[in-house]
GROMACS .gro file of C-alpha atoms in nm:
model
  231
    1UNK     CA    1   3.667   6.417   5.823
    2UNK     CA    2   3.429   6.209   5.672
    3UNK     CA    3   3.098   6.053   5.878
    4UNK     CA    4   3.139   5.687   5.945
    5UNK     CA    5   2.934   5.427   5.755
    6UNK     CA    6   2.626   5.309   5.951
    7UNK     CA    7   2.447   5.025   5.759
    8UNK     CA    8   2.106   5.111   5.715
    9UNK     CA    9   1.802   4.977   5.932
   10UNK     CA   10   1.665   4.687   5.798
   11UNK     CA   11   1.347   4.700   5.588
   12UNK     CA   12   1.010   4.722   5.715
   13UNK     CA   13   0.845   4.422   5.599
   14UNK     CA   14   1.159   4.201   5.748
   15UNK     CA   15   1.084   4.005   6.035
   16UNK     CA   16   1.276   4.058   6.347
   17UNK     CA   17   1.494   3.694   6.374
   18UNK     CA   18   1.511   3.657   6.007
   19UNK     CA   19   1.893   3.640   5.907
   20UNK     CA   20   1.864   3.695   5.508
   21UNK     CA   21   2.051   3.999   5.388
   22UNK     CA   22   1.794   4.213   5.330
   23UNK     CA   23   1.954   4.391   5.023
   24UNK     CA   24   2.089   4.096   4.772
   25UNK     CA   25   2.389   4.163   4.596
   26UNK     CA   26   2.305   4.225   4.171
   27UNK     CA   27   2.428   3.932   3.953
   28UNK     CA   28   2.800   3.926   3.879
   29UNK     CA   29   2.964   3.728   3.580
   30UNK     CA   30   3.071   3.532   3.848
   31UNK     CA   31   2.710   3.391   3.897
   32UNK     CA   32   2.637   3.064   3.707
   33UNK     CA   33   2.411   3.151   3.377
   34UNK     CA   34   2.364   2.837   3.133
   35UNK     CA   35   2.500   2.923   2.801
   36UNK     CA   36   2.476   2.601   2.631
   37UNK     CA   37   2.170   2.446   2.484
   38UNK     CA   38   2.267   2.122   2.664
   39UNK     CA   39   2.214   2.296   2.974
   40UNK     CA   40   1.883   2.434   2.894
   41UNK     CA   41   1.708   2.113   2.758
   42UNK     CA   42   1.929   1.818   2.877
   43UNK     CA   43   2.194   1.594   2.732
   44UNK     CA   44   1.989   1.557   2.412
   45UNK     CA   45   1.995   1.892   2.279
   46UNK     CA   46   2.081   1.988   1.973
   47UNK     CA   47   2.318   2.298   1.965
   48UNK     CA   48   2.217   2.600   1.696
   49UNK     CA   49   2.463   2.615   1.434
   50UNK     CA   50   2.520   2.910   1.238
   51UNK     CA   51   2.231   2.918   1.015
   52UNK     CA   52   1.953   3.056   1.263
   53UNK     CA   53   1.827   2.719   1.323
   54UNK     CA   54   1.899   2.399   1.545
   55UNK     CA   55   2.082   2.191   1.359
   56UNK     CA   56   1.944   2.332   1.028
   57UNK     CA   57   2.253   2.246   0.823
   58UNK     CA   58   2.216   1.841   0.957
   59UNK     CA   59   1.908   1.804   0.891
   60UNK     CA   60   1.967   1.898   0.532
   61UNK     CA   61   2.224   1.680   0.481
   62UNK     CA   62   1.999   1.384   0.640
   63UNK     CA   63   1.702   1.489   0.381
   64UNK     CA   64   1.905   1.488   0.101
   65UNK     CA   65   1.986   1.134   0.240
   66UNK     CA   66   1.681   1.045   0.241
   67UNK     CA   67   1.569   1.150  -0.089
   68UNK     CA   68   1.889   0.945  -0.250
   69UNK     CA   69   1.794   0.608  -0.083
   70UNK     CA   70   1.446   0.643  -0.140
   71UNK     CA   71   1.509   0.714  -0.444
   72UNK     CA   72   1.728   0.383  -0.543
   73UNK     CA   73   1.396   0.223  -0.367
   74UNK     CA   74   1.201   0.257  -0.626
   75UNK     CA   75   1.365   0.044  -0.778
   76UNK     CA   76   1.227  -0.278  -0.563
   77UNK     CA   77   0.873  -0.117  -0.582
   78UNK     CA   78   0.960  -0.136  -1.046
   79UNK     CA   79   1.044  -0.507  -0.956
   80UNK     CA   80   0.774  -0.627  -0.760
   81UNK     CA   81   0.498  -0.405  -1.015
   82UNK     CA   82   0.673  -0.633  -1.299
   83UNK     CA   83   0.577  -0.934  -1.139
   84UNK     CA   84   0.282  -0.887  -0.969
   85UNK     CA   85   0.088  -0.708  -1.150
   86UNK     CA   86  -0.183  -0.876  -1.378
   87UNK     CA   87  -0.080  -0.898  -1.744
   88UNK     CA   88  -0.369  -0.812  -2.032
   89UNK     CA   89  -0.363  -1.076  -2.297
   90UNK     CA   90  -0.377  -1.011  -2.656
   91UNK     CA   91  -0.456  -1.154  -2.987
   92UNK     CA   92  -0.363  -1.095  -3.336
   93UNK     CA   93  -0.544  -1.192  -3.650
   94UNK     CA   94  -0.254  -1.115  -3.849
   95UNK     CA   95  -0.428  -0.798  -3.972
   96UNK     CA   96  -0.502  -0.625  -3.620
   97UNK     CA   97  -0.433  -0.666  -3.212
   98UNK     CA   98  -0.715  -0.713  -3.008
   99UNK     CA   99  -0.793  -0.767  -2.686
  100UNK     CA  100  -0.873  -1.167  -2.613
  101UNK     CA  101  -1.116  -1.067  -2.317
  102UNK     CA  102  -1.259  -0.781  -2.439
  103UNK     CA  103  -1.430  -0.767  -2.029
  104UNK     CA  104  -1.103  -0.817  -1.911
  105UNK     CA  105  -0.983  -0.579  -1.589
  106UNK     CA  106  -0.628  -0.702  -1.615
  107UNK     CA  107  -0.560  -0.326  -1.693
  108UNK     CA  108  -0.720  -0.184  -1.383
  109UNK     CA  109  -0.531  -0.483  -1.184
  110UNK     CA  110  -0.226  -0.315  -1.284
  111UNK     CA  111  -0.303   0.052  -1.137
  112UNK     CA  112  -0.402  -0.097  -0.856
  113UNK     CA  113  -0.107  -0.342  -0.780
  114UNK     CA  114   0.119  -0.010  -0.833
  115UNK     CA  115  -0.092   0.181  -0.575
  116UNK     CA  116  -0.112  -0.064  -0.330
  117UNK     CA  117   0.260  -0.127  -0.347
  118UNK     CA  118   0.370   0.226  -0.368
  119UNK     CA  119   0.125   0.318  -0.068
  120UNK     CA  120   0.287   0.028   0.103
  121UNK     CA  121   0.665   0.061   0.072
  122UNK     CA  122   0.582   0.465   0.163
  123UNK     CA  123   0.465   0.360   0.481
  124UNK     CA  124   0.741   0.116   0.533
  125UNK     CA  125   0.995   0.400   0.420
  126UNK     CA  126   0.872   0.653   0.685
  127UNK     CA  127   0.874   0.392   0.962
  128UNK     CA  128   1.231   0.332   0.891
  129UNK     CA  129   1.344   0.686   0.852
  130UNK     CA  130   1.125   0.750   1.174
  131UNK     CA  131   1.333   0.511   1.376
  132UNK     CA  132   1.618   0.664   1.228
  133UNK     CA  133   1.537   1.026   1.364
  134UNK     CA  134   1.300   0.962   1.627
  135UNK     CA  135   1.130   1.291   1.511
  136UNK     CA  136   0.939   1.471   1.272
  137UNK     CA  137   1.051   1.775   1.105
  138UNK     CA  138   0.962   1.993   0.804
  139UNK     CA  139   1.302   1.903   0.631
  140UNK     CA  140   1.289   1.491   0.689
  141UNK     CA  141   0.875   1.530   0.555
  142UNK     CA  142   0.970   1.737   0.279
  143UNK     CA  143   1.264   1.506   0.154
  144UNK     CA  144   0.982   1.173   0.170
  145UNK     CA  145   0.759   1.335  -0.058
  146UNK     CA  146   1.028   1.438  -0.284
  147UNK     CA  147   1.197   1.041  -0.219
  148UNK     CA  148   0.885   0.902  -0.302
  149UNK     CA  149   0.778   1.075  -0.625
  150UNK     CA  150   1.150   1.017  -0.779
  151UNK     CA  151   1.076   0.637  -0.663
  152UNK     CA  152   0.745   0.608  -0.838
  153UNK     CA  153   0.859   0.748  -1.094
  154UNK     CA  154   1.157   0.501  -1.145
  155UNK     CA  155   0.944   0.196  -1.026
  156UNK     CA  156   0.674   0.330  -1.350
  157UNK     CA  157   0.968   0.328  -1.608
  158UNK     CA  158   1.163   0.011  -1.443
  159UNK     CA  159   0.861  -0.171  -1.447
  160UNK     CA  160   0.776  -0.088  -1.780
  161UNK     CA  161   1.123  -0.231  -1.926
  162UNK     CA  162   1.086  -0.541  -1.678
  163UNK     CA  163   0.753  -0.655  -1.799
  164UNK     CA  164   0.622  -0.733  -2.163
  165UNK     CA  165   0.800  -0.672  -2.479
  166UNK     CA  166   0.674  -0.266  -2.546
  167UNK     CA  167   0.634  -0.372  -2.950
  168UNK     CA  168   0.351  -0.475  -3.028
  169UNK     CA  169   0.313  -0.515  -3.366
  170UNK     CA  170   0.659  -0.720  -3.334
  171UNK     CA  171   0.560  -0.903  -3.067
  172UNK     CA  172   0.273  -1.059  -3.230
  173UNK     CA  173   0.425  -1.140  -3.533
  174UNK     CA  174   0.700  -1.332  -3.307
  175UNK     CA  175   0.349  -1.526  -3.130
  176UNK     CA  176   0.193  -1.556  -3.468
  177UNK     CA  177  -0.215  -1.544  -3.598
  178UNK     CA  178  -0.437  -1.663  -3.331
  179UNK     CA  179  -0.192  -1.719  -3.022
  180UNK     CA  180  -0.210  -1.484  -2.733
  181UNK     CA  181   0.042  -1.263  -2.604
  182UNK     CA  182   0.080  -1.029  -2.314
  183UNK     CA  183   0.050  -0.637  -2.368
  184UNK     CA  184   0.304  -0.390  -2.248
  185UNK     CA  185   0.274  -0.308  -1.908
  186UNK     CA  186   0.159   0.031  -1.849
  187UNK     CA  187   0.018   0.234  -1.589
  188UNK     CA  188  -0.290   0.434  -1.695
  189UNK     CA  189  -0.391   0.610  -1.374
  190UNK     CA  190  -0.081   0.892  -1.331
  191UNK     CA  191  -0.217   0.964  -1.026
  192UNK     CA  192  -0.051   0.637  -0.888
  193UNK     CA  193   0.246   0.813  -0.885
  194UNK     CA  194   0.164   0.936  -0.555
  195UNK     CA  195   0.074   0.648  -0.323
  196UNK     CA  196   0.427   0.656  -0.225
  197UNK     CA  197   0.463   0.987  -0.098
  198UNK     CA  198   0.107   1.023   0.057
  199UNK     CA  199   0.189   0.633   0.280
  200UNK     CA  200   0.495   0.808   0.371
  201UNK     CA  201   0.351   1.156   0.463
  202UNK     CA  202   0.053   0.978   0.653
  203UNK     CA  203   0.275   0.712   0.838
  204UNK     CA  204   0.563   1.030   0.962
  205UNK     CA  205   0.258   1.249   1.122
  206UNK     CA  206   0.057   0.892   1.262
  207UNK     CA  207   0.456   0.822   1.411
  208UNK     CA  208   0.545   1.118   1.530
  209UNK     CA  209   0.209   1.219   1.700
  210UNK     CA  210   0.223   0.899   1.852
  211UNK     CA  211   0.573   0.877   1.987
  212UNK     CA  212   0.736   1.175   1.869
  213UNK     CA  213   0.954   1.335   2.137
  214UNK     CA  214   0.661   1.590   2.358
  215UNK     CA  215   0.733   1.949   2.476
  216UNK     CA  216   0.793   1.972   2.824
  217UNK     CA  217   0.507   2.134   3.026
  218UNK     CA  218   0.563   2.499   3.199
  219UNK     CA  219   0.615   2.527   3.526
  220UNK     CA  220   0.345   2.733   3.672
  221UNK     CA  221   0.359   2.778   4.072
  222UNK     CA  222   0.069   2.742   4.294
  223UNK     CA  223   0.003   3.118   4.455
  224UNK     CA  224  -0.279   2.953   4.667
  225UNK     CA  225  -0.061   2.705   4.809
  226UNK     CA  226  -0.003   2.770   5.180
  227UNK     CA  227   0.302   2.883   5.308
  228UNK     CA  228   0.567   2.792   5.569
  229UNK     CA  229   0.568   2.990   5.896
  230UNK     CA  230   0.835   3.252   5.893
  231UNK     CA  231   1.047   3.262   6.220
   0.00000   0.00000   0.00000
């Protein structure tokens, strides 16, 4: 015959009136535990996908977006170099080219337009793709440096086609002795090539330090805060 069960007395440091159960039962699968990212950091969560990271594979797919369309941008930024830029007149005496304004700084004019429009349309391009995503990432900043290099480079050659005939000699026969003529367009500072990518890379961090989306704070109680009377 076995003793009967007698529940234990209750624990020291319980105060007489207080109904709790003393001894809590352990978690059960029955208890709620979030699963889901959703549930851990709101409707806007991004779930992990199978590559280790949240939304890894996405966000690849959107940078290689990015890098296309810049890309075919560059193509605005060739334009506007072949029309704005300053062109450097030439002469011909029928033996030799020279340059009619020996002084000139029509050459330097045209660096500079090509900076100044790359650096431009870079910053334009990462507000855009910033509104787009609403965040930064090392995928999206990545894929506007790459976007903006291709660009520049297809603006450089574009442009190059669009402006002044590239023979010279032929040219200037075709203008003949003594008339001026415009020279090729070229761009003699490479380093041009990468206005585009640094207005982009400086406009994403100024954006997203600004009003990219902000960690949420941890929660960290108040020991020293007084507490309720116990009945």
């Amino acid at each position: 015959m076995s003793a009967p069960l007698t529940p234990p007395d209750r624990p020291s440091n319980q105060q007489p009136g207080d109904t709790r159960d003393p001894w809590p039962r352990p978690a059960t699968e029955e208890d709620h535990v979030p699963t889901s990212p959703q549930e851990y950091g709101g409707s806007d969560a991004r779930p992990f996908d199978g590559d280790g990271g949240p939304g890894l594979r996405g966000e690849l797919r959107e940078a290689v977006l990015i890098v296309l369309v810049t890309t075919v941008c560059g193509a605005l930024l060739g334009v506007l170099w072949a029309w704005l830029a300053p062109h450097v007149p030439l002469i011909s005496d029928g033996k030799a080219v020279y340059l009619k304004n020996a002084e000139g700084e029509e050459s330097i004019g045209a660096d500079g337009t090509f900076l100044l429009l790359g650096f431009a349309l870079g910053v334009v391009s990462a507000a855009i793709v910033f509104l787009w995503r609403r965040r930064g990432g090392v995928p999206l900043v990545v894929a506007l440096v790459v976007g903006g290099l291709l660009a520049s480079v297809l603006a450089w050659r574009l442009g190059m086609l669009l402006g002044p005939e590239q023979d010279v000699v032929a040219h200037a026969k075709a203008a003949g002795k003594g008339v001026a003529f415009d020279a090729p367009l070229r761009l003699q500072a490479k380093g041009a090539l990468l206005a585009w990518p640094i207005g982009a890379v400086l406009a994403n961090l100024l954006l997203t330090g600004a009003f990219g989306p902000r960690d949420p704070e941890p929660f960290v109680p108040d020991w020293h805060a007084p507490q309720p009377p116990r009945d």
